[in-house]
Coordinates of C-alpha atoms (C1' of nucleotides) in Angstrom, one line a residue:
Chain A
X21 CA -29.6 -7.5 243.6
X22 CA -31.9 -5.7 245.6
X23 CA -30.8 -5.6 249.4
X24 CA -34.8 -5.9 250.3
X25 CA -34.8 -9.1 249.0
X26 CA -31.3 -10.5 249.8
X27 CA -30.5 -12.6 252.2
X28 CA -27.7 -10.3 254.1
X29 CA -28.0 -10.5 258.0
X30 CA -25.2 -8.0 259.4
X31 CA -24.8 -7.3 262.5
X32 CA -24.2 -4.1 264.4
X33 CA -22.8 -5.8 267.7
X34 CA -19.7 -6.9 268.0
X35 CA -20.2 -11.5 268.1
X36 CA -17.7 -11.9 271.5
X37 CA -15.8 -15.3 269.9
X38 CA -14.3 -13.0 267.3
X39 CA -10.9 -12.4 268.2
X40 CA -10.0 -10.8 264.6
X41 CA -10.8 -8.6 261.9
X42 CA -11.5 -11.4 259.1
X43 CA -13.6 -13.7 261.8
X44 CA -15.3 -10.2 263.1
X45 CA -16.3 -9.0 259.6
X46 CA -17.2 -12.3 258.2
X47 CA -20.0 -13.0 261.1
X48 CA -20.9 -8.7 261.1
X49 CA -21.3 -9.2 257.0
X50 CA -23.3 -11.9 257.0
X51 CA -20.9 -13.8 255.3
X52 CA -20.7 -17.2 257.1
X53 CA -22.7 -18.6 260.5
X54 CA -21.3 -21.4 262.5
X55 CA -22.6 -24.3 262.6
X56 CA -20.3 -25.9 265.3
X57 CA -16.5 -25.8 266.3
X58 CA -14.9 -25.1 263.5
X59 CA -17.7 -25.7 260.7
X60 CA -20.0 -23.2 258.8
X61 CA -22.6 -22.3 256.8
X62 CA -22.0 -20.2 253.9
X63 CA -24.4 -17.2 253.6
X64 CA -25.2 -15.5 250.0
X65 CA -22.7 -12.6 250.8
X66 CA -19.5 -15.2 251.9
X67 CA -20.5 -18.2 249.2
X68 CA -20.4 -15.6 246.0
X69 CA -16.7 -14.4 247.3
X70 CA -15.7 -18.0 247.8
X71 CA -17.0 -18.7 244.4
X72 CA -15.1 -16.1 242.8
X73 CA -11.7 -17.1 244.4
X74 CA -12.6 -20.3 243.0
X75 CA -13.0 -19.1 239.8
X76 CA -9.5 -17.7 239.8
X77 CA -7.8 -20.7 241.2
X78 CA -9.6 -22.2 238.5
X79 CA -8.3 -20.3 235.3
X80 CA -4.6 -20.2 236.7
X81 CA -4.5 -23.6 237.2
X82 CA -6.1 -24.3 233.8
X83 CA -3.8 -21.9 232.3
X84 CA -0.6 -23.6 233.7
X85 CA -2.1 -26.8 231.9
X86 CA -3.6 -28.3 234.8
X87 CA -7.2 -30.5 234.1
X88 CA -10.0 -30.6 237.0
X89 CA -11.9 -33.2 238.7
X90 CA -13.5 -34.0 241.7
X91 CA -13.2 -36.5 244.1
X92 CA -15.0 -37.5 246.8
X93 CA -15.1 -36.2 250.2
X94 CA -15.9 -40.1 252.1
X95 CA -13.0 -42.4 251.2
X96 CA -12.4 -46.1 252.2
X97 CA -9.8 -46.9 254.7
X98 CA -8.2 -49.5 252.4
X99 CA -6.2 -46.7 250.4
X100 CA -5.1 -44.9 253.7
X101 CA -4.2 -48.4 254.8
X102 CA -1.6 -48.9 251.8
X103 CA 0.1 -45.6 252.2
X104 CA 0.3 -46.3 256.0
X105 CA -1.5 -42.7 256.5
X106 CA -4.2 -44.2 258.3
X107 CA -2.7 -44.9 261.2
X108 CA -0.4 -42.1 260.9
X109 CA -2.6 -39.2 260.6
X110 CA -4.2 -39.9 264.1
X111 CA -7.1 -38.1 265.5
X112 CA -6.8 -35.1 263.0
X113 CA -9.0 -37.8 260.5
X114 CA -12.1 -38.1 260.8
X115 CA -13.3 -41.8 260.6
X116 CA -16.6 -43.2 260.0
X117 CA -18.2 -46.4 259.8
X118 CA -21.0 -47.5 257.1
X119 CA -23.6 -49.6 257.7
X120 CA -21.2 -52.3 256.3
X121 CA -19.1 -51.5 259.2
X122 CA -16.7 -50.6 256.4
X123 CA -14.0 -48.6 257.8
X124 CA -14.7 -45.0 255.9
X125 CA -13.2 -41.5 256.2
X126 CA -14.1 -37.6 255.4
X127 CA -11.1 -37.0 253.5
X128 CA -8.3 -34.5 254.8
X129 CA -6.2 -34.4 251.7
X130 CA -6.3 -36.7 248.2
X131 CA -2.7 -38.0 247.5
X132 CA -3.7 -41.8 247.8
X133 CA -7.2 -41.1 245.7
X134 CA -5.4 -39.4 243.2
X135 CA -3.0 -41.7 242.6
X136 CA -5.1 -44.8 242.9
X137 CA -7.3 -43.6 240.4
X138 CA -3.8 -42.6 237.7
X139 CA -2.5 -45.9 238.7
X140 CA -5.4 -47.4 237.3
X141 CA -5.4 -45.6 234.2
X142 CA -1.9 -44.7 233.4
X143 CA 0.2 -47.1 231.6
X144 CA 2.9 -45.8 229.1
X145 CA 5.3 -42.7 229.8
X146 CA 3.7 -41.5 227.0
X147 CA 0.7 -40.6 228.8
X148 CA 2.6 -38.3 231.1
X149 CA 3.3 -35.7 232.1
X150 CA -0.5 -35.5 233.6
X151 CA -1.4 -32.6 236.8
X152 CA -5.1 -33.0 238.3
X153 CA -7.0 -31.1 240.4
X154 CA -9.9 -30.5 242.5
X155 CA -11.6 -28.1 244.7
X156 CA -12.7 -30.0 247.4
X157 CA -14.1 -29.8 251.2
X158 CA -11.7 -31.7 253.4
X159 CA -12.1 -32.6 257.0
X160 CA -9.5 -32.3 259.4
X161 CA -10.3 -32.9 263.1
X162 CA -8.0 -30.1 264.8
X163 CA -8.0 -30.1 268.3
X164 CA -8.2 -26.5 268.5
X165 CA -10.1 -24.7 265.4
X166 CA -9.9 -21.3 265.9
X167 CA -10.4 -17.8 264.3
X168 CA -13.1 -18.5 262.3
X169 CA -12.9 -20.3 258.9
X170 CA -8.8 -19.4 258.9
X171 CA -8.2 -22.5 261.1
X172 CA -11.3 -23.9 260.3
X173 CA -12.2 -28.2 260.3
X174 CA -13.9 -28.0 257.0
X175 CA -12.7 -26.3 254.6
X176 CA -12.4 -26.1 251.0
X177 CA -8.8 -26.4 249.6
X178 CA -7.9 -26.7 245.5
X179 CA -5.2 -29.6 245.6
X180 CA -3.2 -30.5 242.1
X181 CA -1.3 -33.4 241.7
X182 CA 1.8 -33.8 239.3
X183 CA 2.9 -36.9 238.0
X184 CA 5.9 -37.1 235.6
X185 CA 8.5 -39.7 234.6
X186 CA 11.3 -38.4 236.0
X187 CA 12.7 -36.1 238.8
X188 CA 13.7 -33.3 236.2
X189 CA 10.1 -33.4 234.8
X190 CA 8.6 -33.5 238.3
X191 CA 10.4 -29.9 238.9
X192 CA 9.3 -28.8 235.6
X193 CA 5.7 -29.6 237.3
X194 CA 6.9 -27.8 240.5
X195 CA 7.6 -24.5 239.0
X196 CA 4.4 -24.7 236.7
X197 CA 2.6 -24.1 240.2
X198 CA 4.9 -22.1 241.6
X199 CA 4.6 -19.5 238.8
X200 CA 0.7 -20.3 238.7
X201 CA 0.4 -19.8 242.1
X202 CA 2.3 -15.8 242.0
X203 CA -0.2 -15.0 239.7
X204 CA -3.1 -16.6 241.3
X205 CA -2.3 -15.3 244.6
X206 CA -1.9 -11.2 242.8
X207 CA -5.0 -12.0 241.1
X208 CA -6.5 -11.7 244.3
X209 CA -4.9 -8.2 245.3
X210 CA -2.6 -10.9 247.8
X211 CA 0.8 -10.0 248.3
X212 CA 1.7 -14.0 248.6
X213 CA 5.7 -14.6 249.1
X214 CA 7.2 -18.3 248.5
X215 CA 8.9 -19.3 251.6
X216 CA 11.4 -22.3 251.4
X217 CA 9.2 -24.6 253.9
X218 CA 10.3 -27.9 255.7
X219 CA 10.5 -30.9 253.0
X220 CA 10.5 -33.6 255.0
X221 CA 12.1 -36.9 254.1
X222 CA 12.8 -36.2 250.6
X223 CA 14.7 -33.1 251.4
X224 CA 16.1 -30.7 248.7
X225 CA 14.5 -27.6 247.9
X226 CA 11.3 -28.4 246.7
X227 CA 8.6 -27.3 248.7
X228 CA 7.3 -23.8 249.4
X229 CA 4.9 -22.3 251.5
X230 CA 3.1 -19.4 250.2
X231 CA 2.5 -16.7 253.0
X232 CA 0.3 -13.3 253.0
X233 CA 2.0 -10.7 255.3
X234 CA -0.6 -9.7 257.8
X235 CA -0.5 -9.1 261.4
X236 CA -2.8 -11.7 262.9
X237 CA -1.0 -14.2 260.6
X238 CA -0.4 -17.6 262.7
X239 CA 3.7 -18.2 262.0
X240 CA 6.4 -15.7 262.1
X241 CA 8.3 -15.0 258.4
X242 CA 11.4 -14.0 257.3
X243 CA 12.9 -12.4 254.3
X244 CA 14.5 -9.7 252.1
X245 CA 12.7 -6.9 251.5
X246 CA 13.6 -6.9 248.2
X247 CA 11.4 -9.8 246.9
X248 CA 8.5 -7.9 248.7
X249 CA 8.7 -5.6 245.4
X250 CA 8.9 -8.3 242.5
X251 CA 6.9 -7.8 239.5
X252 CA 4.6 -10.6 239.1
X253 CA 4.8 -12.7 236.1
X254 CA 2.1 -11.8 233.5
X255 CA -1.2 -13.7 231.4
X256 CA 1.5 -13.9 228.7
X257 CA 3.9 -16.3 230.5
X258 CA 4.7 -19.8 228.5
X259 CA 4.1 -22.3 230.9
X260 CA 6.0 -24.8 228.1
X261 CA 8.8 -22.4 228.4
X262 CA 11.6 -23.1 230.6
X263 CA 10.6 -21.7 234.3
X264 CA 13.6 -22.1 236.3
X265 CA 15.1 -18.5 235.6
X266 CA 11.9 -17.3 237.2
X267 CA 11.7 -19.7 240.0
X268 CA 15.3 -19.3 240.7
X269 CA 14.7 -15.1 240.9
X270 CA 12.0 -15.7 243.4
X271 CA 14.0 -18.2 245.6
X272 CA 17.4 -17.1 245.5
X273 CA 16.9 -13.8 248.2
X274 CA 16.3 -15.1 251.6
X275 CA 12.5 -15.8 252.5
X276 CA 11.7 -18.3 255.3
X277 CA 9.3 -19.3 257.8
X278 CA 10.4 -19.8 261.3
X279 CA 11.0 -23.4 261.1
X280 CA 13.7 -22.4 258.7
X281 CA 15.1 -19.3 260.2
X282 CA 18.6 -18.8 260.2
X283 CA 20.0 -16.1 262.6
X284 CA 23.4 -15.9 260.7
X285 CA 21.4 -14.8 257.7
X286 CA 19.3 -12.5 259.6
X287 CA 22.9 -10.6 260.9
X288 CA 24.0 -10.6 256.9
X289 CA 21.2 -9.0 256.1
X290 CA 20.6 -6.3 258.7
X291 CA 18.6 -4.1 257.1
X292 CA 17.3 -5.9 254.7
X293 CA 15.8 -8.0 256.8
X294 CA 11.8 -8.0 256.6
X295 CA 10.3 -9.6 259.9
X296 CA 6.7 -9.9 259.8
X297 CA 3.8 -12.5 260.2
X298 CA 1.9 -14.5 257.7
X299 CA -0.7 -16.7 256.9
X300 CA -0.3 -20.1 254.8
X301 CA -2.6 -19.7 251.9
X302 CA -0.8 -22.0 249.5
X303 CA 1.8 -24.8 249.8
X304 CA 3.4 -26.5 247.0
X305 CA 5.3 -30.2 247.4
X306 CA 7.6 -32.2 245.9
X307 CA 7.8 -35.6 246.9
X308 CA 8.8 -37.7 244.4
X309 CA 7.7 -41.5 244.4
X310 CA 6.5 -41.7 248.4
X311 CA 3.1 -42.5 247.3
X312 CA 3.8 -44.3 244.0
X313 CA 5.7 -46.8 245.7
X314 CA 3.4 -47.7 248.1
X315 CA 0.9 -47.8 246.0
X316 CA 2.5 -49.3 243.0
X317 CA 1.9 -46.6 240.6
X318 CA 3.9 -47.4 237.4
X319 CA 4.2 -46.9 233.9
X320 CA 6.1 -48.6 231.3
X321 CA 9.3 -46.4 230.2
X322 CA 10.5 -46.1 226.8
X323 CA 13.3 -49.0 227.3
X324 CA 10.0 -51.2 228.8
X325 CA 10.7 -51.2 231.8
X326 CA 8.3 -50.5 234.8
X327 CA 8.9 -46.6 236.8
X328 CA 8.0 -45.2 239.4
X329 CA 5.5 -42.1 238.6
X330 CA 7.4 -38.5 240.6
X331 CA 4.8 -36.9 242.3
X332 CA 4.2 -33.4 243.7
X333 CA 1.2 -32.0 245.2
X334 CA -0.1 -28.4 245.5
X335 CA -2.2 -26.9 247.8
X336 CA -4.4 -23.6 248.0
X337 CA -6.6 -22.5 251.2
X338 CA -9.7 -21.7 248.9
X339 CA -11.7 -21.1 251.8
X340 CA -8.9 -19.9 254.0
X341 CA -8.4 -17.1 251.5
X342 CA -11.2 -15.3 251.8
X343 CA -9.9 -14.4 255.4
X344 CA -6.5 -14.0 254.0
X345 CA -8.0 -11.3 251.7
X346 CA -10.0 -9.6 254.6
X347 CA -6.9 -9.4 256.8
X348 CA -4.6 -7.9 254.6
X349 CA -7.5 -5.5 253.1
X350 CA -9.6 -4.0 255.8
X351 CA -10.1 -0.5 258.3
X352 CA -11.8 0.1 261.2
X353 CA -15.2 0.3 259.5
X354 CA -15.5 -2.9 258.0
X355 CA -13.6 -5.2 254.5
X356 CA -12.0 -3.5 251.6
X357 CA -12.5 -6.4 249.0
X358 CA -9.9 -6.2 246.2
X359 CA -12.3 -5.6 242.9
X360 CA -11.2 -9.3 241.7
X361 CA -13.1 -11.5 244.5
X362 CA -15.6 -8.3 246.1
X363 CA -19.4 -10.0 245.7
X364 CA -20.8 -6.4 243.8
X365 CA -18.7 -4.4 242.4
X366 CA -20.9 -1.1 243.4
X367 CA -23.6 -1.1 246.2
X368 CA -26.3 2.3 245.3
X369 CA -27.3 3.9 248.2
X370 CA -30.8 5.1 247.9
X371 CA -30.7 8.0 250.6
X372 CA -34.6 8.5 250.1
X373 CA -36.4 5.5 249.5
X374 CA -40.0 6.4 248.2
X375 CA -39.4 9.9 247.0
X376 CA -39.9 9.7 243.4
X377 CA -36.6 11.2 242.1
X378 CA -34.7 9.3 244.2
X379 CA -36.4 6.1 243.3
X380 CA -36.2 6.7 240.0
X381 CA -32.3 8.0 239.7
X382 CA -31.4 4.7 241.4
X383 CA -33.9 2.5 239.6
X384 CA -32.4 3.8 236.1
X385 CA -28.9 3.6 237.6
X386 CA -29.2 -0.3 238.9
X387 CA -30.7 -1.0 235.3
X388 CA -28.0 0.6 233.6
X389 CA -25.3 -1.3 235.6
X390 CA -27.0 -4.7 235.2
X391 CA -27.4 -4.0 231.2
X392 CA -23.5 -3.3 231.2
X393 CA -22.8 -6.5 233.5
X394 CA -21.6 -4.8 236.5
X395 CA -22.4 -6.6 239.6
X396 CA -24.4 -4.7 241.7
X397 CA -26.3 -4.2 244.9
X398 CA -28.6 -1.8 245.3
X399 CA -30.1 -0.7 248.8
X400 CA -33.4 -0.3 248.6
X401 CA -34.7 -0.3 251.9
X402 CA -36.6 2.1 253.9
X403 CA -33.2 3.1 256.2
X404 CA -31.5 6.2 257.3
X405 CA -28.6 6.9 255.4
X406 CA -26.4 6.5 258.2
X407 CA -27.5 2.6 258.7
X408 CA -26.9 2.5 255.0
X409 CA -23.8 3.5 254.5
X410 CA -22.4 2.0 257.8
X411 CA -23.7 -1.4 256.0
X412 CA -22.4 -0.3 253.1
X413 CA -18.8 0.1 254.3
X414 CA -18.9 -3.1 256.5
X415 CA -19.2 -5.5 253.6
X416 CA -17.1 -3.6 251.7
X417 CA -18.1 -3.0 248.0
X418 CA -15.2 -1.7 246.0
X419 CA -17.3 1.5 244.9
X420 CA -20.9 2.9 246.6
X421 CA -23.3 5.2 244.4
X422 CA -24.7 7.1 246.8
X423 CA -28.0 9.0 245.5
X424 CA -29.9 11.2 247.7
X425 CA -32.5 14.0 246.9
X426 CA -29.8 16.7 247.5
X427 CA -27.3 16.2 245.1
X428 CA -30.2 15.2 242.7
X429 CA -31.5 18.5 242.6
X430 CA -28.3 19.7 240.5
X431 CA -28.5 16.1 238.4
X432 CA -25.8 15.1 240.6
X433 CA -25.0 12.3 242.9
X434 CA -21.8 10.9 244.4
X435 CA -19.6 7.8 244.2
X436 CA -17.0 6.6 246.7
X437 CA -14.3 4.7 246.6
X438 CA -14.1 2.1 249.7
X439 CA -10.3 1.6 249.5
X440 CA -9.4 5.4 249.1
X441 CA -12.6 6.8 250.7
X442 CA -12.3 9.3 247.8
X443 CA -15.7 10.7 247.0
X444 CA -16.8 12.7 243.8
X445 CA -19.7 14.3 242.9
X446 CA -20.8 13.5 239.2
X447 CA -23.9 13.7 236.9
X448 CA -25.4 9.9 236.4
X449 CA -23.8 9.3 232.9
X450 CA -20.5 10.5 234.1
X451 CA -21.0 8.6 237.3
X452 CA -21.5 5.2 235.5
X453 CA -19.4 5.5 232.6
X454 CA -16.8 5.4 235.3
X455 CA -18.1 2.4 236.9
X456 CA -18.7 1.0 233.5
X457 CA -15.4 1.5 231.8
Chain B
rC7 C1' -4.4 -32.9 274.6
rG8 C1' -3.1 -29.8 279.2
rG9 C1' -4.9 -25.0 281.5
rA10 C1' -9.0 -21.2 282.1
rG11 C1' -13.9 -19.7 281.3
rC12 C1' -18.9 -19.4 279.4
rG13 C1' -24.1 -21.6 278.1
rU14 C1' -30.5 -16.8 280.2
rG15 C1' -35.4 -14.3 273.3
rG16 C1' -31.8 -13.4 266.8
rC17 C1' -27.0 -10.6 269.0
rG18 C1' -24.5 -8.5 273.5
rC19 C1' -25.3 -8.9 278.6
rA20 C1' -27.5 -8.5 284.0
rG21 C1' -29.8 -11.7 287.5
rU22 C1' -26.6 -17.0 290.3
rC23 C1' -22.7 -15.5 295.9
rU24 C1' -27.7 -14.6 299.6
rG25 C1' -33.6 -19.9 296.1
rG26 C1' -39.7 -16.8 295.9
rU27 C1' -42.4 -17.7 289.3
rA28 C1' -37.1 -13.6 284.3
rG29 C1' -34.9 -8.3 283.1
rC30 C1' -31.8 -4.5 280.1
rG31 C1' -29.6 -2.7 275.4
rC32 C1' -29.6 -3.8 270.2
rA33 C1' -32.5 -6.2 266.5
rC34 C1' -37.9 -7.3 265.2
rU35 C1' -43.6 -5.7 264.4
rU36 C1' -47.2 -1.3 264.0
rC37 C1' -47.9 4.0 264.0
rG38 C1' -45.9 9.1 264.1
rC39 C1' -42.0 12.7 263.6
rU40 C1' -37.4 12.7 261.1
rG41 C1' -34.3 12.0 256.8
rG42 C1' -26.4 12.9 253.5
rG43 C1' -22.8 8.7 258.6
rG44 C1' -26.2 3.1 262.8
rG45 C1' -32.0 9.5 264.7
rU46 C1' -36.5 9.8 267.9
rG47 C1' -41.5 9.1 270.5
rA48 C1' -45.5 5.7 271.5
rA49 C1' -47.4 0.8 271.4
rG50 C1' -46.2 -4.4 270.8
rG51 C1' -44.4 -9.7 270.0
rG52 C1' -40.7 -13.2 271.3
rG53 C1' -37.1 -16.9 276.4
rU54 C1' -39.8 -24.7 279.5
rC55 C1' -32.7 -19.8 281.7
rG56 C1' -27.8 -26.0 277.2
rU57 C1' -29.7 -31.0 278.7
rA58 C1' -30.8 -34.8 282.4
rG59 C1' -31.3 -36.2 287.3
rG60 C1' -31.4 -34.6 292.5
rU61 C1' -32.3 -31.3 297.0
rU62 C1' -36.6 -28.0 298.4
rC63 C1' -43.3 -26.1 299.7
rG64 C1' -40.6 -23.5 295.7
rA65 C1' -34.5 -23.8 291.4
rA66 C1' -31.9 -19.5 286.1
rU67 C1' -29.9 -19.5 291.2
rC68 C1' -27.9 -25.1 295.4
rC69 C1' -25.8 -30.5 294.3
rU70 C1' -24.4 -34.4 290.6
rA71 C1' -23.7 -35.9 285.8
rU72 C1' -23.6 -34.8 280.7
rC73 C1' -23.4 -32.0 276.1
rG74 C1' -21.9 -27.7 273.6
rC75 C1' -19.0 -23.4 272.8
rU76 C1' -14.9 -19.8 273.6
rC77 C1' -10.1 -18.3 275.1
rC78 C1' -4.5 -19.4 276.4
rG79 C1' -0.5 -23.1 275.2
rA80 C1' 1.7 -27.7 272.2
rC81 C1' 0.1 -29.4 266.4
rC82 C1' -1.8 -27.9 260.9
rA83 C1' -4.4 -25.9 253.8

RNA sequence: CGGAGCGUGGCGCAGUCUGGUAGCGCACUUCGCUGGGGGUGAAGGGGUCGUAGGUUCGAAUCCUAUCGCUCCGACCA
């Protein structure tokens, strides 16, 4: 992509509602523009991040065995109605009428969809065990959005649904995710740690939140520092295997949000005792048949008898993680973005636009990249190089290509690192083999 | 939902107290110099001052209402 024709407004100023780095950088990169409290717009630079975090939820969750779907974002009242949720979930759901004056909704979450639709479809035991998802735009009215689209109203959130015969199978679904979700999360360059979270009414263990350590994060965390340094499971893990040795090595050290804190642990384990903040970028849930009953969603069992379907959902903060990402990987001058989710992997810096050499250098360069599949964006405008790499280094590429009539004269031009701010002066073939390779 | 504050070119702000026909920086357009970390000179374009009523000869400025947004606290992927 050439940045003369791309659609990248940055800005130099600081905007005054952003009260942290992710928010900051996000409206400075062009990434996202608000719309209204709470609700934006997705700008070329933001969406092709977003999409690639999708992408990664995506093949985790398809890897763990999971199938995807969509659902719709309007939903009628009736199936709130049966779950009781619509009266419970107050003002936080946002309600609409149709010209019907059919009581409608913008959906905040997708249990009672989900399971209307397998209750309508699943019959036998046989057919299960079943986990769907979707990655989805819910709506929830907060009364006080805040720091951009981290506590946004619309946002777009992967939710799975398990359904299995039995409680033992309905863990076996539980730590499917929870394995899925360490590898998803490191896919991203996340440090994510399970935290044993509140379960509610069902109680037991079975319900973690997934945090990312970061400063600005909205809850305080506890845990050993031990599990900060676990090895996370590899593309090779058997998800028919049995789990529970891993799961159980992940939740046996001590790892809680506040909700859950326990000061006599926090004595016991002195030093060892990791205190930081984090932000929610995943939650998984076990809550066996809460919805199925309501909702009558059975299947016969092998003696023929009608059962109640064990459920678990399983939550990810799609768009919520692309702030995630930028607070835990950013510096003064603007986002690091991990190489997974960055939107180019290499931004060329043409330090004299219109002089021939330089021109040319880059031109070949950019071709090169494209032919090989490398994601690229190449800065092509008439700038000083100052404006260009300050741009450069706001949104972040994972490597520049910086290519300016001096180093050209001895066939050489430089590449930087973002993360390291390592730079090293190479000849072109040496320059993008690396990038290449 | 309680508390605080702000709405003036795309962005950041001044002007409001003390009414007199709108200004600054950045960005933008054209031209020149410049050219390896947001350079510089000249010339330009762009705003019914959130909206609606009211007071006044005259309202960005005073009064009333209303809408929007932000921040602090209680709640949440």
């Amino acid at each position: 992509m050439r940045l003369s024709h791309y659609f990248l407004p940055t800005l130099k100023e600081n905007p005054k509602e952003a009260q942290i780095a992710s928010h900051l950088y996000m409206l400075r990169a062009g990434m996202i523009r608000q719309s209204s409290a709470g609700i934006y717009s997705w700008l070329p630079l933001g969406f092709k991040v977003l999409k690639k975090i999708e992408q990664i939820v995506r093949e985790e969750m398809d890897r763990a065995g999971c199938q995807e779907l969509l659902m719709p974002t309007i939903q009628p009242a009736e199936l709130w109605q049966e779950s009781d949720r619509y009266d419970d979930y107050g003002k936080e759901m946002l309600r609409i009428t149709d010209r019907h004056d059919r009581n409608m909704l913008f959906g905040p979450t997708n249990e009672e969809m989900i399971t209307d639709i397998v209750r309508g479809s699943i019959r036998s035991y046989k057919d299960l065990p079943k986990n769907l998802y979707h990655q989805q735009w819910k709506f929830r009215d907060e009364v006080r959005p805040r720091f951009g689209i981290m506590r946004g109203r619309e946002f777009l959130m992967k939710d799975a649904y398990s359904f299995d015969i039995d409680a033992e199978g309905a863990k076996r679904s539980y730590n499917k995710m929870f394995v899925a979700y360490l590898r998803t999360f490191a896919r991203m360059g996340l440090k994510a740690i399970p935290m044993a979270a509140d379960t509610g009414p069902i109680g037991g263990d079975l319900s973690h939140e997934f945090m990312v350590l970061a400063e600005t994060g909205e809850s305080e965390v506890f845990c050993h520092k031990d599990i900060l340094e676990f090895d996370i499971p590899d593309e090779s893990t058997d998800y028919q295997a049995d789990l529970q040795p891993l799961v159980d090595k992940w939740t046996e050290l001590y790892a809680v949000t506040d909700e859950k804190a326990d000061q006599a642990e926090h004595a016991k384990l002195g030093d060892d005792l990791v205190t930081a903040r984090g932000i929610e970028v995943g939650h998984i849930f076990y809550f066996g048949d809460k919805y199925s009953k309501a909702m009558g969603a059975t299947v016969v069992g092998p003696e023929g008898k009608d059962i109640l379907i064990e459920m678990g959902s399983y939550g990810i903060g799609v768009s919520r993680l692309v702030g995630a990402i930028i607070e835990a990987s950013h510096d003064d001058d603007g986002i690091i973005w991990p190489e997974a989710v960055a939107p180019f992997k290499v931004g060329i810096i043409n330090l004299r636009a219109g002089d021939d050499a330089c021109d040319a250098a880059c031109e070949d360069a950019y071709a090169k990249l494209q032919d090989a599949g490398v994601e690229v964006l190449y800065d092509d405008r008439d700038e000083r190089g100052g404006a260009k790499f300050a741009n450069m280094d706001l949104i972040g590429l994972p490597w520049q290509m910086v290519i300016g009539p001096r180093g050209l004269k001895d066939g050489k031009i430089e590449i930087k690192n973002r993360a390291s701010g390592e730079k090293a002066e190479l000849s072109i073939e040496d320059a993008l083999s690396k990038l290449i390779g």
